[in-house]
JSON list of C-alpha atoms in Angstrom, two decimals:
[
{"chain": "Y", "resi": 1, "resn": "MET", "atom": "CA", "xyz": [87.05, 24.56, 69.10]},
{"chain": "Y", "resi": 2, "resn": "GLU", "atom": "CA", "xyz": [88.96, 21.30, 69.22]},
{"chain": "Y", "resi": 3, "resn": "VAL", "atom": "CA", "xyz": [88.00, 18.76, 66.57]},
{"chain": "Y", "resi": 4, "resn": "LYS", "atom": "CA", "xyz": [89.09, 15.86, 68.74]},
{"chain": "Y", "resi": 5, "resn": "ASP", "atom": "CA", "xyz": [86.24, 14.46, 70.85]},
{"chain": "Y", "resi": 6, "resn": "SER", "atom": "CA", "xyz": [83.69, 16.78, 69.23]},
{"chain": "Y", "resi": 7, "resn": "VAL", "atom": "CA", "xyz": [80.48, 15.66, 67.49]},
{"chain": "Y", "resi": 8, "resn": "ALA", "atom": "CA", "xyz": [79.66, 16.91, 64.00]},
{"chain": "Y", "resi": 9, "resn": "ILE", "atom": "CA", "xyz": [76.80, 16.64, 61.56]},
{"chain": "Y", "resi": 10, "resn": "VAL", "atom": "CA", "xyz": [77.67, 16.96, 57.86]},
{"chain": "Y", "resi": 11, "resn": "THR", "atom": "CA", "xyz": [74.90, 17.38, 55.30]},
{"chain": "Y", "resi": 12, "resn": "GLY", "atom": "CA", "xyz": [75.75, 16.03, 51.88]},
{"chain": "Y", "resi": 13, "resn": "GLY", "atom": "CA", "xyz": [78.36, 13.92, 53.64]},
{"chain": "Y", "resi": 14, "resn": "ALA", "atom": "CA", "xyz": [77.97, 10.87, 51.43]},
{"chain": "Y", "resi": 15, "resn": "SER", "atom": "CA", "xyz": [80.05, 12.26, 48.56]},
{"chain": "Y", "resi": 16, "resn": "GLY", "atom": "CA", "xyz": [82.12, 15.15, 47.24]},
{"chain": "Y", "resi": 17, "resn": "LEU", "atom": "CA", "xyz": [83.02, 18.04, 49.53]},
{"chain": "Y", "resi": 18, "resn": "GLY", "atom": "CA", "xyz": [80.86, 16.68, 52.34]},
{"chain": "Y", "resi": 19, "resn": "GLU", "atom": "CA", "xyz": [82.49, 13.26, 52.28]},
{"chain": "Y", "resi": 20, "resn": "ALA", "atom": "CA", "xyz": [85.93, 14.88, 52.41]},
{"chain": "Y", "resi": 21, "resn": "CYS", "atom": "CA", "xyz": [84.82, 16.80, 55.51]},
{"chain": "Y", "resi": 22, "resn": "VAL", "atom": "CA", "xyz": [83.53, 13.62, 57.15]},
{"chain": "Y", "resi": 23, "resn": "ARG", "atom": "CA", "xyz": [86.83, 11.82, 56.57]},
{"chain": "Y", "resi": 24, "resn": "ASN", "atom": "CA", "xyz": [88.89, 14.78, 57.78]},
{"chain": "Y", "resi": 25, "resn": "LEU", "atom": "CA", "xyz": [86.92, 15.16, 60.99]},
{"chain": "Y", "resi": 26, "resn": "VAL", "atom": "CA", "xyz": [86.92, 11.44, 61.79]},
{"chain": "Y", "resi": 27, "resn": "ASN", "atom": "CA", "xyz": [90.67, 11.23, 61.17]},
{"chain": "Y", "resi": 28, "resn": "ARG", "atom": "CA", "xyz": [91.13, 13.98, 63.77]},
{"chain": "Y", "resi": 29, "resn": "GLY", "atom": "CA", "xyz": [89.10, 12.28, 66.46]},
{"chain": "Y", "resi": 30, "resn": "ALA", "atom": "CA", "xyz": [85.57, 13.58, 65.93]},
{"chain": "Y", "resi": 31, "resn": "LYS", "atom": "CA", "xyz": [82.38, 11.58, 65.84]},
{"chain": "Y", "resi": 32, "resn": "VAL", "atom": "CA", "xyz": [80.31, 12.36, 62.76]},
{"chain": "Y", "resi": 33, "resn": "SER", "atom": "CA", "xyz": [76.73, 11.96, 61.61]},
{"chain": "Y", "resi": 34, "resn": "ILE", "atom": "CA", "xyz": [76.21, 11.96, 57.83]},
{"chain": "Y", "resi": 35, "resn": "LEU", "atom": "CA", "xyz": [72.93, 13.58, 56.77]},
{"chain": "Y", "resi": 36, "resn": "ASP", "atom": "CA", "xyz": [72.27, 12.74, 53.15]},
{"chain": "Y", "resi": 37, "resn": "PHE", "atom": "CA", "xyz": [69.59, 11.61, 50.72]},
{"chain": "Y", "resi": 38, "resn": "ALA", "atom": "CA", "xyz": [71.95, 9.12, 49.01]},
{"chain": "Y", "resi": 39, "resn": "GLU", "atom": "CA", "xyz": [71.29, 6.12, 51.23]},
{"chain": "Y", "resi": 40, "resn": "GLU", "atom": "CA", "xyz": [73.51, 3.52, 49.56]},
{"chain": "Y", "resi": 41, "resn": "LYS", "atom": "CA", "xyz": [76.58, 5.76, 49.40]},
{"chain": "Y", "resi": 42, "resn": "GLY", "atom": "CA", "xyz": [75.98, 7.15, 52.87]},
{"chain": "Y", "resi": 43, "resn": "GLN", "atom": "CA", "xyz": [75.75, 3.70, 54.40]},
{"chain": "Y", "resi": 44, "resn": "MET", "atom": "CA", "xyz": [78.90, 2.69, 52.53]},
{"chain": "Y", "resi": 45, "resn": "VAL", "atom": "CA", "xyz": [80.94, 5.61, 53.90]},
{"chain": "Y", "resi": 46, "resn": "SER", "atom": "CA", "xyz": [79.56, 5.07, 57.39]},
{"chain": "Y", "resi": 47, "resn": "SER", "atom": "CA", "xyz": [80.39, 1.35, 57.37]},
{"chain": "Y", "resi": 48, "resn": "GLU", "atom": "CA", "xyz": [83.90, 2.01, 56.08]},
{"chain": "Y", "resi": 49, "resn": "LEU", "atom": "CA", "xyz": [84.72, 4.58, 58.77]},
{"chain": "Y", "resi": 50, "resn": "GLY", "atom": "CA", "xyz": [83.41, 2.51, 61.66]},
{"chain": "Y", "resi": 51, "resn": "ALA", "atom": "CA", "xyz": [81.71, 3.17, 64.98]},
{"chain": "Y", "resi": 52, "resn": "ASP", "atom": "CA", "xyz": [82.50, 6.90, 65.06]},
{"chain": "Y", "resi": 53, "resn": "VAL", "atom": "CA", "xyz": [80.23, 7.56, 62.07]},
{"chain": "Y", "resi": 54, "resn": "ILE", "atom": "CA", "xyz": [76.49, 7.07, 61.64]},
{"chain": "Y", "resi": 55, "resn": "PHE", "atom": "CA", "xyz": [74.30, 7.69, 58.62]},
{"chain": "Y", "resi": 56, "resn": "CYS", "atom": "CA", "xyz": [70.92, 9.42, 58.77]},
{"chain": "Y", "resi": 57, "resn": "MET", "atom": "CA", "xyz": [68.78, 9.33, 55.64]},
{"chain": "Y", "resi": 58, "resn": "THR", "atom": "CA", "xyz": [67.76, 12.99, 55.50]},
{"chain": "Y", "resi": 59, "resn": "ASP", "atom": "CA", "xyz": [65.82, 15.39, 53.33]},
{"chain": "Y", "resi": 60, "resn": "ILE", "atom": "CA", "xyz": [67.22, 18.69, 54.58]},
{"chain": "Y", "resi": 61, "resn": "THR", "atom": "CA", "xyz": [64.12, 20.58, 53.44]},
{"chain": "Y", "resi": 62, "resn": "ASP", "atom": "CA", "xyz": [61.92, 18.55, 55.80]},
{"chain": "Y", "resi": 63, "resn": "GLU", "atom": "CA", "xyz": [61.81, 19.80, 59.40]},
{"chain": "Y", "resi": 64, "resn": "ARG", "atom": "CA", "xyz": [60.85, 16.45, 60.91]},
{"chain": "Y", "resi": 65, "resn": "ASN", "atom": "CA", "xyz": [63.54, 14.66, 58.90]},
{"chain": "Y", "resi": 66, "resn": "VAL", "atom": "CA", "xyz": [66.28, 17.00, 60.10]},
{"chain": "Y", "resi": 67, "resn": "GLN", "atom": "CA", "xyz": [65.04, 16.94, 63.70]},
{"chain": "Y", "resi": 68, "resn": "ALA", "atom": "CA", "xyz": [65.03, 13.14, 63.64]},
{"chain": "Y", "resi": 69, "resn": "ALA", "atom": "CA", "xyz": [68.64, 13.14, 62.39]},
{"chain": "Y", "resi": 70, "resn": "ILE", "atom": "CA", "xyz": [69.67, 15.55, 65.13]},
{"chain": "Y", "resi": 71, "resn": "ASP", "atom": "CA", "xyz": [67.92, 13.44, 67.76]},
{"chain": "Y", "resi": 72, "resn": "LYS", "atom": "CA", "xyz": [69.61, 10.28, 66.45]},
{"chain": "Y", "resi": 73, "resn": "THR", "atom": "CA", "xyz": [73.00, 12.00, 66.54]},
{"chain": "Y", "resi": 74, "resn": "VAL", "atom": "CA", "xyz": [72.54, 13.15, 70.14]},
{"chain": "Y", "resi": 75, "resn": "GLU", "atom": "CA", "xyz": [71.25, 9.72, 71.14]},
{"chain": "Y", "resi": 76, "resn": "SER", "atom": "CA", "xyz": [74.32, 8.08, 69.55]},
{"chain": "Y", "resi": 77, "resn": "PHE", "atom": "CA", "xyz": [77.07, 10.55, 70.49]},
{"chain": "Y", "resi": 78, "resn": "GLY", "atom": "CA", "xyz": [75.65, 12.76, 73.26]},
{"chain": "Y", "resi": 79, "resn": "ALA", "atom": "CA", "xyz": [75.81, 16.23, 71.69]},
{"chain": "Y", "resi": 80, "resn": "ILE", "atom": "CA", "xyz": [76.37, 18.28, 68.52]},
{"chain": "Y", "resi": 81, "resn": "HIS", "atom": "CA", "xyz": [79.24, 20.78, 68.45]},
{"chain": "Y", "resi": 82, "resn": "ILE", "atom": "CA", "xyz": [79.80, 21.23, 64.70]},
{"chain": "Y", "resi": 83, "resn": "ALA", "atom": "CA", "xyz": [77.43, 21.52, 61.74]},
{"chain": "Y", "resi": 84, "resn": "VAL", "atom": "CA", "xyz": [78.80, 21.54, 58.18]},
{"chain": "Y", "resi": 85, "resn": "ASN", "atom": "CA", "xyz": [76.25, 22.18, 55.44]},
{"chain": "Y", "resi": 86, "resn": "CYS", "atom": "CA", "xyz": [77.42, 20.79, 52.08]},
{"chain": "Y", "resi": 87, "resn": "ALA", "atom": "CA", "xyz": [74.15, 19.44, 50.67]},
{"chain": "Y", "resi": 88, "resn": "GLY", "atom": "CA", "xyz": [72.92, 21.20, 47.56]},
{"chain": "Y", "resi": 89, "resn": "VAL", "atom": "CA", "xyz": [71.99, 21.00, 43.89]},
{"chain": "Y", "resi": 90, "resn": "GLY", "atom": "CA", "xyz": [73.16, 22.93, 40.83]},
{"chain": "Y", "resi": 91, "resn": "ILE", "atom": "CA", "xyz": [70.44, 22.47, 38.24]},
{"chain": "Y", "resi": 92, "resn": "PRO", "atom": "CA", "xyz": [70.99, 24.94, 35.36]},
{"chain": "Y", "resi": 93, "resn": "GLY", "atom": "CA", "xyz": [68.17, 26.77, 33.61]},
{"chain": "Y", "resi": 94, "resn": "LYS", "atom": "CA", "xyz": [67.61, 30.01, 31.75]},
{"chain": "Y", "resi": 95, "resn": "VAL", "atom": "CA", "xyz": [64.98, 32.46, 32.95]},
{"chain": "Y", "resi": 96, "resn": "LEU", "atom": "CA", "xyz": [63.78, 32.73, 29.37]},
{"chain": "Y", "resi": 97, "resn": "GLY", "atom": "CA", "xyz": [64.79, 29.70, 27.32]},
{"chain": "Y", "resi": 98, "resn": "LYS", "atom": "CA", "xyz": [63.84, 28.30, 23.94]},
{"chain": "Y", "resi": 99, "resn": "GLU", "atom": "CA", "xyz": [60.78, 26.64, 25.46]},
{"chain": "Y", "resi": 100, "resn": "GLY", "atom": "CA", "xyz": [59.61, 29.76, 27.28]},
{"chain": "Y", "resi": 101, "resn": "PRO", "atom": "CA", "xyz": [60.02, 31.13, 30.81]},
{"chain": "Y", "resi": 102, "resn": "MET", "atom": "CA", "xyz": [61.70, 29.10, 33.53]},
{"chain": "Y", "resi": 103, "resn": "SER", "atom": "CA", "xyz": [59.16, 27.13, 35.52]},
{"chain": "Y", "resi": 104, "resn": "MET", "atom": "CA", "xyz": [58.72, 28.30, 39.08]},
{"chain": "Y", "resi": 105, "resn": "ASP", "atom": "CA", "xyz": [58.97, 24.66, 40.12]},
{"chain": "Y", "resi": 106, "resn": "HIS", "atom": "CA", "xyz": [62.57, 24.69, 38.87]},
{"chain": "Y", "resi": 107, "resn": "PHE", "atom": "CA", "xyz": [63.42, 27.89, 40.73]},
{"chain": "Y", "resi": 108, "resn": "ASN", "atom": "CA", "xyz": [61.65, 26.78, 43.89]},
{"chain": "Y", "resi": 109, "resn": "LYS", "atom": "CA", "xyz": [63.40, 23.39, 43.94]},
{"chain": "Y", "resi": 110, "resn": "VAL", "atom": "CA", "xyz": [66.89, 24.90, 43.79]},
{"chain": "Y", "resi": 111, "resn": "VAL", "atom": "CA", "xyz": [66.14, 27.55, 46.41]},
{"chain": "Y", "resi": 112, "resn": "GLN", "atom": "CA", "xyz": [64.29, 25.06, 48.61]},
{"chain": "Y", "resi": 113, "resn": "ILE", "atom": "CA", "xyz": [67.23, 22.66, 48.78]},
{"chain": "Y", "resi": 114, "resn": "ASN", "atom": "CA", "xyz": [70.18, 25.05, 48.77]},
{"chain": "Y", "resi": 115, "resn": "LEU", "atom": "CA", "xyz": [68.92, 27.97, 50.83]},
{"chain": "Y", "resi": 116, "resn": "ILE", "atom": "CA", "xyz": [65.91, 26.82, 52.83]},
{"chain": "Y", "resi": 117, "resn": "GLY", "atom": "CA", "xyz": [67.48, 23.42, 53.49]},
{"chain": "Y", "resi": 118, "resn": "THR", "atom": "CA", "xyz": [70.60, 25.11, 54.85]},
{"chain": "Y", "resi": 119, "resn": "MET", "atom": "CA", "xyz": [68.54, 27.39, 57.09]},
{"chain": "Y", "resi": 120, "resn": "ASN", "atom": "CA", "xyz": [66.52, 24.43, 58.31]},
{"chain": "Y", "resi": 121, "resn": "VAL", "atom": "CA", "xyz": [69.67, 22.67, 59.52]},
{"chain": "Y", "resi": 122, "resn": "VAL", "atom": "CA", "xyz": [71.15, 25.86, 61.00]},
{"chain": "Y", "resi": 123, "resn": "ARG", "atom": "CA", "xyz": [68.12, 26.68, 63.15]},
{"chain": "Y", "resi": 124, "resn": "LEU", "atom": "CA", "xyz": [67.57, 23.15, 64.44]},
{"chain": "Y", "resi": 125, "resn": "ALA", "atom": "CA", "xyz": [71.27, 22.47, 65.08]},
{"chain": "Y", "resi": 126, "resn": "ALA", "atom": "CA", "xyz": [71.55, 25.76, 66.97]},
{"chain": "Y", "resi": 127, "resn": "GLU", "atom": "CA", "xyz": [68.75, 24.72, 69.31]},
{"chain": "Y", "resi": 128, "resn": "GLN", "atom": "CA", "xyz": [70.82, 21.67, 70.23]},
{"chain": "Y", "resi": 129, "resn": "MET", "atom": "CA", "xyz": [74.19, 23.45, 70.43]},
{"chain": "Y", "resi": 130, "resn": "VAL", "atom": "CA", "xyz": [73.04, 25.96, 73.06]},
{"chain": "Y", "resi": 131, "resn": "LYS", "atom": "CA", "xyz": [72.76, 23.04, 75.48]},
{"chain": "Y", "resi": 132, "resn": "ASN", "atom": "CA", "xyz": [76.51, 22.38, 75.29]},
{"chain": "Y", "resi": 133, "resn": "GLN", "atom": "CA", "xyz": [79.02, 23.28, 77.97]},
{"chain": "Y", "resi": 134, "resn": "GLY", "atom": "CA", "xyz": [81.14, 26.18, 76.67]},
{"chain": "Y", "resi": 135, "resn": "ASN", "atom": "CA", "xyz": [84.94, 26.01, 76.40]},
{"chain": "Y", "resi": 136, "resn": "ASP", "atom": "CA", "xyz": [87.37, 28.66, 77.72]},
{"chain": "Y", "resi": 137, "resn": "ASP", "atom": "CA", "xyz": [85.90, 31.19, 75.26]},
{"chain": "Y", "resi": 138, "resn": "ASP", "atom": "CA", "xyz": [82.39, 30.04, 76.20]},
{"chain": "Y", "resi": 139, "resn": "GLU", "atom": "CA", "xyz": [82.15, 28.62, 72.69]},
{"chain": "Y", "resi": 140, "resn": "LYS", "atom": "CA", "xyz": [79.40, 26.04, 72.34]},
{"chain": "Y", "resi": 141, "resn": "GLY", "atom": "CA", "xyz": [79.26, 25.37, 68.61]},
{"chain": "Y", "resi": 142, "resn": "VAL", "atom": "CA", "xyz": [80.53, 26.10, 65.11]},
{"chain": "Y", "resi": 143, "resn": "MET", "atom": "CA", "xyz": [78.52, 26.12, 61.88]},
{"chain": "Y", "resi": 144, "resn": "ILE", "atom": "CA", "xyz": [79.96, 26.22, 58.37]},
{"chain": "Y", "resi": 145, "resn": "ASN", "atom": "CA", "xyz": [77.72, 26.73, 55.35]},
{"chain": "Y", "resi": 146, "resn": "THR", "atom": "CA", "xyz": [78.60, 26.22, 51.69]},
{"chain": "Y", "resi": 147, "resn": "ALA", "atom": "CA", "xyz": [77.80, 28.96, 49.19]},
{"chain": "Y", "resi": 148, "resn": "SER", "atom": "CA", "xyz": [79.54, 29.27, 45.80]},
{"chain": "Y", "resi": 149, "resn": "VAL", "atom": "CA", "xyz": [81.44, 31.76, 43.67]},
{"chain": "Y", "resi": 150, "resn": "ALA", "atom": "CA", "xyz": [78.17, 31.83, 41.70]},
{"chain": "Y", "resi": 151, "resn": "ALA", "atom": "CA", "xyz": [76.78, 33.94, 44.53]},
{"chain": "Y", "resi": 152, "resn": "PHE", "atom": "CA", "xyz": [79.05, 36.71, 43.23]},
{"chain": "Y", "resi": 153, "resn": "ASP", "atom": "CA", "xyz": [79.78, 35.80, 39.58]},
{"chain": "Y", "resi": 154, "resn": "GLY", "atom": "CA", "xyz": [76.70, 33.94, 38.43]},
{"chain": "Y", "resi": 155, "resn": "GLN", "atom": "CA", "xyz": [76.72, 32.82, 34.82]},
{"chain": "Y", "resi": 156, "resn": "ILE", "atom": "CA", "xyz": [73.91, 32.68, 32.29]},
{"chain": "Y", "resi": 157, "resn": "GLY", "atom": "CA", "xyz": [71.71, 29.76, 33.30]},
{"chain": "Y", "resi": 158, "resn": "GLN", "atom": "CA", "xyz": [72.54, 30.09, 37.00]},
{"chain": "Y", "resi": 159, "resn": "ALA", "atom": "CA", "xyz": [69.82, 32.50, 38.14]},
{"chain": "Y", "resi": 160, "resn": "ALA", "atom": "CA", "xyz": [68.22, 30.03, 40.55]},
{"chain": "Y", "resi": 161, "resn": "TYR", "atom": "CA", "xyz": [71.53, 28.60, 41.75]},
{"chain": "Y", "resi": 162, "resn": "SER", "atom": "CA", "xyz": [73.13, 32.03, 42.22]},
{"chain": "Y", "resi": 163, "resn": "ALA", "atom": "CA", "xyz": [70.08, 33.32, 44.08]},
{"chain": "Y", "resi": 164, "resn": "SER", "atom": "CA", "xyz": [70.13, 30.34, 46.44]},
{"chain": "Y", "resi": 165, "resn": "LYS", "atom": "CA", "xyz": [73.84, 30.69, 47.17]},
{"chain": "Y", "resi": 166, "resn": "ALA", "atom": "CA", "xyz": [73.66, 34.48, 47.49]},
{"chain": "Y", "resi": 167, "resn": "GLY", "atom": "CA", "xyz": [71.01, 33.90, 50.16]},
{"chain": "Y", "resi": 168, "resn": "ILE", "atom": "CA", "xyz": [73.48, 31.78, 52.11]},
{"chain": "Y", "resi": 169, "resn": "VAL", "atom": "CA", "xyz": [76.06, 34.55, 51.81]},
{"chain": "Y", "resi": 170, "resn": "GLY", "atom": "CA", "xyz": [73.52, 37.16, 52.89]},
{"chain": "Y", "resi": 171, "resn": "MET", "atom": "CA", "xyz": [72.46, 35.39, 56.05]},
{"chain": "Y", "resi": 172, "resn": "THR", "atom": "CA", "xyz": [76.02, 34.70, 57.27]},
{"chain": "Y", "resi": 173, "resn": "LEU", "atom": "CA", "xyz": [76.69, 37.91, 59.20]},
{"chain": "Y", "resi": 174, "resn": "PRO", "atom": "CA", "xyz": [73.22, 38.45, 60.70]},
{"chain": "Y", "resi": 175, "resn": "ILE", "atom": "CA", "xyz": [73.07, 34.88, 62.00]},
{"chain": "Y", "resi": 176, "resn": "ALA", "atom": "CA", "xyz": [76.63, 35.08, 63.36]},
{"chain": "Y", "resi": 177, "resn": "ARG", "atom": "CA", "xyz": [75.69, 38.28, 65.17]},
{"chain": "Y", "resi": 178, "resn": "GLU", "atom": "CA", "xyz": [72.53, 36.70, 66.56]},
{"chain": "Y", "resi": 179, "resn": "PHE", "atom": "CA", "xyz": [74.28, 33.52, 67.67]},
{"chain": "Y", "resi": 180, "resn": "ALA", "atom": "CA", "xyz": [77.14, 35.40, 69.38]},
{"chain": "Y", "resi": 181, "resn": "GLU", "atom": "CA", "xyz": [75.21, 35.58, 72.64]},
{"chain": "Y", "resi": 182, "resn": "TYR", "atom": "CA", "xyz": [74.88, 31.79, 72.58]},
{"chain": "Y", "resi": 183, "resn": "GLY", "atom": "CA", "xyz": [78.57, 31.12, 71.94]},
{"chain": "Y", "resi": 184, "resn": "ILE", "atom": "CA", "xyz": [77.97, 29.74, 68.44]},
{"chain": "Y", "resi": 185, "resn": "ARG", "atom": "CA", "xyz": [80.07, 30.84, 65.46]},
{"chain": "Y", "resi": 186, "resn": "LEU", "atom": "CA", "xyz": [78.85, 30.74, 61.86]},
{"chain": "Y", "resi": 187, "resn": "MET", "atom": "CA", "xyz": [81.00, 30.96, 58.74]},
{"chain": "Y", "resi": 188, "resn": "THR", "atom": "CA", "xyz": [80.45, 30.39, 55.01]},
{"chain": "Y", "resi": 189, "resn": "ILE", "atom": "CA", "xyz": [82.80, 29.03, 52.35]},
{"chain": "Y", "resi": 190, "resn": "ALA", "atom": "CA", "xyz": [82.22, 29.99, 48.71]},
{"chain": "Y", "resi": 191, "resn": "PRO", "atom": "CA", "xyz": [84.10, 27.36, 46.69]},
{"chain": "Y", "resi": 192, "resn": "GLY", "atom": "CA", "xyz": [85.06, 27.67, 43.05]},
{"chain": "Y", "resi": 193, "resn": "ILE", "atom": "CA", "xyz": [85.32, 24.65, 40.76]},
{"chain": "Y", "resi": 194, "resn": "PHE", "atom": "CA", "xyz": [86.21, 21.49, 42.66]},
{"chain": "Y", "resi": 195, "resn": "ASN", "atom": "CA", "xyz": [86.94, 17.97, 41.47]},
{"chain": "Y", "resi": 196, "resn": "THR", "atom": "CA", "xyz": [83.84, 16.26, 42.80]},
{"chain": "Y", "resi": 197, "resn": "PRO", "atom": "CA", "xyz": [81.82, 13.30, 41.46]},
{"chain": "Y", "resi": 198, "resn": "ILE", "atom": "CA", "xyz": [79.63, 15.75, 39.53]},
{"chain": "Y", "resi": 199, "resn": "LEU", "atom": "CA", "xyz": [82.64, 16.62, 37.34]},
{"chain": "Y", "resi": 200, "resn": "ALA", "atom": "CA", "xyz": [84.21, 13.17, 37.29]},
{"chain": "Y", "resi": 201, "resn": "GLY", "atom": "CA", "xyz": [82.31, 12.07, 34.19]},
{"chain": "Y", "resi": 202, "resn": "LEU", "atom": "CA", "xyz": [83.28, 15.06, 32.06]},
{"chain": "Y", "resi": 203, "resn": "PRO", "atom": "CA", "xyz": [85.56, 14.53, 29.04]},
{"chain": "Y", "resi": 204, "resn": "GLU", "atom": "CA", "xyz": [89.22, 15.38, 29.61]},
{"chain": "Y", "resi": 205, "resn": "ASN", "atom": "CA", "xyz": [89.11, 18.29, 27.16]},
{"chain": "Y", "resi": 206, "resn": "VAL", "atom": "CA", "xyz": [86.31, 19.87, 29.18]},
{"chain": "Y", "resi": 207, "resn": "LYS", "atom": "CA", "xyz": [88.27, 19.39, 32.40]},
{"chain": "Y", "resi": 208, "resn": "ASP", "atom": "CA", "xyz": [91.32, 20.98, 30.75]},
{"chain": "Y", "resi": 209, "resn": "ALA", "atom": "CA", "xyz": [89.20, 23.98, 29.78]},
{"chain": "Y", "resi": 210, "resn": "LEU", "atom": "CA", "xyz": [87.98, 24.31, 33.36]},
{"chain": "Y", "resi": 211, "resn": "ASN", "atom": "CA", "xyz": [91.55, 24.12, 34.65]},
{"chain": "Y", "resi": 212, "resn": "LYS", "atom": "CA", "xyz": [92.60, 26.99, 32.40]},
{"chain": "Y", "resi": 213, "resn": "MET", "atom": "CA", "xyz": [89.86, 29.21, 33.82]},
{"chain": "Y", "resi": 214, "resn": "ILE", "atom": "CA", "xyz": [91.52, 29.22, 37.24]},
{"chain": "Y", "resi": 215, "resn": "PRO", "atom": "CA", "xyz": [94.37, 31.75, 37.61]},
{"chain": "Y", "resi": 216, "resn": "PHE", "atom": "CA", "xyz": [96.41, 29.79, 40.17]},
{"chain": "Y", "resi": 217, "resn": "PRO", "atom": "CA", "xyz": [96.78, 26.97, 40.81]},
{"chain": "Y", "resi": 218, "resn": "LYS", "atom": "CA", "xyz": [95.67, 26.04, 37.29]},
{"chain": "Y", "resi": 219, "resn": "ARG", "atom": "CA", "xyz": [93.62, 23.04, 38.33]},
{"chain": "Y", "resi": 220, "resn": "LEU", "atom": "CA", "xyz": [90.36, 22.09, 39.94]},
{"chain": "Y", "resi": 221, "resn": "GLY", "atom": "CA", "xyz": [90.18, 22.34, 43.69]},
{"chain": "Y", "resi": 222, "resn": "LYS", "atom": "CA", "xyz": [90.58, 19.15, 45.70]},
{"chain": "Y", "resi": 223, "resn": "PRO", "atom": "CA", "xyz": [87.85, 18.16, 48.17]},
{"chain": "Y", "resi": 224, "resn": "ASP", "atom": "CA", "xyz": [90.56, 17.70, 50.81]},
{"chain": "Y", "resi": 225, "resn": "GLU", "atom": "CA", "xyz": [91.43, 21.38, 50.42]},
{"chain": "Y", "resi": 226, "resn": "PHE", "atom": "CA", "xyz": [87.84, 22.34, 51.17]},
{"chain": "Y", "resi": 227, "resn": "ALA", "atom": "CA", "xyz": [87.84, 20.00, 54.17]},
{"chain": "Y", "resi": 228, "resn": "GLY", "atom": "CA", "xyz": [91.11, 21.53, 55.35]},
{"chain": "Y", "resi": 229, "resn": "LEU", "atom": "CA", "xyz": [89.54, 24.98, 55.41]},
{"chain": "Y", "resi": 230, "resn": "VAL", "atom": "CA", "xyz": [86.55, 23.62, 57.31]},
{"chain": "Y", "resi": 231, "resn": "GLN", "atom": "CA", "xyz": [88.95, 22.18, 59.88]},
{"chain": "Y", "resi": 232, "resn": "HIS", "atom": "CA", "xyz": [90.79, 25.50, 60.20]},
{"chain": "Y", "resi": 233, "resn": "ILE", "atom": "CA", "xyz": [87.54, 27.41, 60.70]},
{"chain": "Y", "resi": 234, "resn": "ILE", "atom": "CA", "xyz": [86.53, 25.01, 63.45]},
{"chain": "Y", "resi": 235, "resn": "GLU", "atom": "CA", "xyz": [89.86, 25.42, 65.21]},
{"chain": "Y", "resi": 236, "resn": "ASN", "atom": "CA", "xyz": [90.24, 29.21, 64.83]},
{"chain": "Y", "resi": 237, "resn": "PRO", "atom": "CA", "xyz": [87.84, 31.01, 67.20]},
{"chain": "Y", "resi": 238, "resn": "MET", "atom": "CA", "xyz": [88.33, 34.42, 65.56]},
{"chain": "Y", "resi": 239, "resn": "LEU", "atom": "CA", "xyz": [86.77, 33.28, 62.30]},
{"chain": "Y", "resi": 240, "resn": "ASN", "atom": "CA", "xyz": [83.13, 34.30, 62.56]},
{"chain": "Y", "resi": 241, "resn": "GLY", "atom": "CA", "xyz": [80.49, 35.97, 60.40]},
{"chain": "Y", "resi": 242, "resn": "GLU", "atom": "CA", "xyz": [82.58, 35.95, 57.22]},
{"chain": "Y", "resi": 243, "resn": "VAL", "atom": "CA", "xyz": [82.45, 34.40, 53.74]},
{"chain": "Y", "resi": 244, "resn": "ILE", "atom": "CA", "xyz": [85.71, 32.94, 52.43]},
{"chain": "Y", "resi": 245, "resn": "ARG", "atom": "CA", "xyz": [86.14, 32.43, 48.69]},
{"chain": "Y", "resi": 246, "resn": "LEU", "atom": "CA", "xyz": [88.09, 29.23, 48.05]},
{"chain": "Y", "resi": 247, "resn": "ASP", "atom": "CA", "xyz": [88.59, 29.53, 44.31]},
{"chain": "Y", "resi": 248, "resn": "GLY", "atom": "CA", "xyz": [92.20, 30.11, 43.19]},
{"chain": "Y", "resi": 249, "resn": "ALA", "atom": "CA", "xyz": [91.28, 33.72, 42.26]},
{"chain": "Y", "resi": 250, "resn": "LEU", "atom": "CA", "xyz": [88.62, 32.48, 39.82]},
{"chain": "Y", "resi": 251, "resn": "ARG", "atom": "CA", "xyz": [86.12, 35.01, 38.51]},
{"chain": "Y", "resi": 252, "resn": "MET", "atom": "CA", "xyz": [83.49, 33.35, 36.36]},
{"chain": "Y", "resi": 253, "resn": "ALA", "atom": "CA", "xyz": [82.84, 34.52, 32.81]},
{"chain": "Y", "resi": 254, "resn": "THR", "atom": "CA", "xyz": [79.37, 35.38, 31.50]},
{"chain": "Y", "resi": 255, "resn": "LYS", "atom": "CA", "xyz": [78.83, 31.81, 30.27]}
]
């Protein structure tokens, strides 16, 4: 699918990996709708990038919220061809900690946002994409979800996070197979450690330690590198139903 003249929605597009995707797509001629809960930052990015970007205040776990954002995007730009799911949380917590068992509220919150929120966007965006005119391959849409290396190498304290991201990995192939008849591709990226705002406040010695964990290149990933892979997936029609680790050969230790 061509990025130029396409319409994309990007969840978590107000910062980090999502923001990098928004900027990449806009720079290549796409119109983009940012779906995010961070209203101030989302409005700021939207205003900076101009008329080709709108912001939709969105709780991805809420069906009506997501549907309203999709409707606003179609009303503004006419269609949706691309959906990039970057929204998520990484709240740590041990199953059995010093204060007792993990609360189910904690587990439910992480799974609700990361896994169920992603599925919510996928199913509602697909309903809109099937209305598109197909290209020469009869391709009508592309979806890219964000998992994590924690889906494969979860550390102590990441039970909820790993479960939520493993769910995203697990639904990649079955959804891609289901959507094939509609001309919609679905891929997942499992990033390693990236230099996002979440890590920006860490002390330099901690960042250095993180850098040394990565075999090569020995540094944190750059959000632009994630966005570059998203762009390539969009443009390469043979990429479908697969999970790509983007991690510099990182394999996480126990803790």
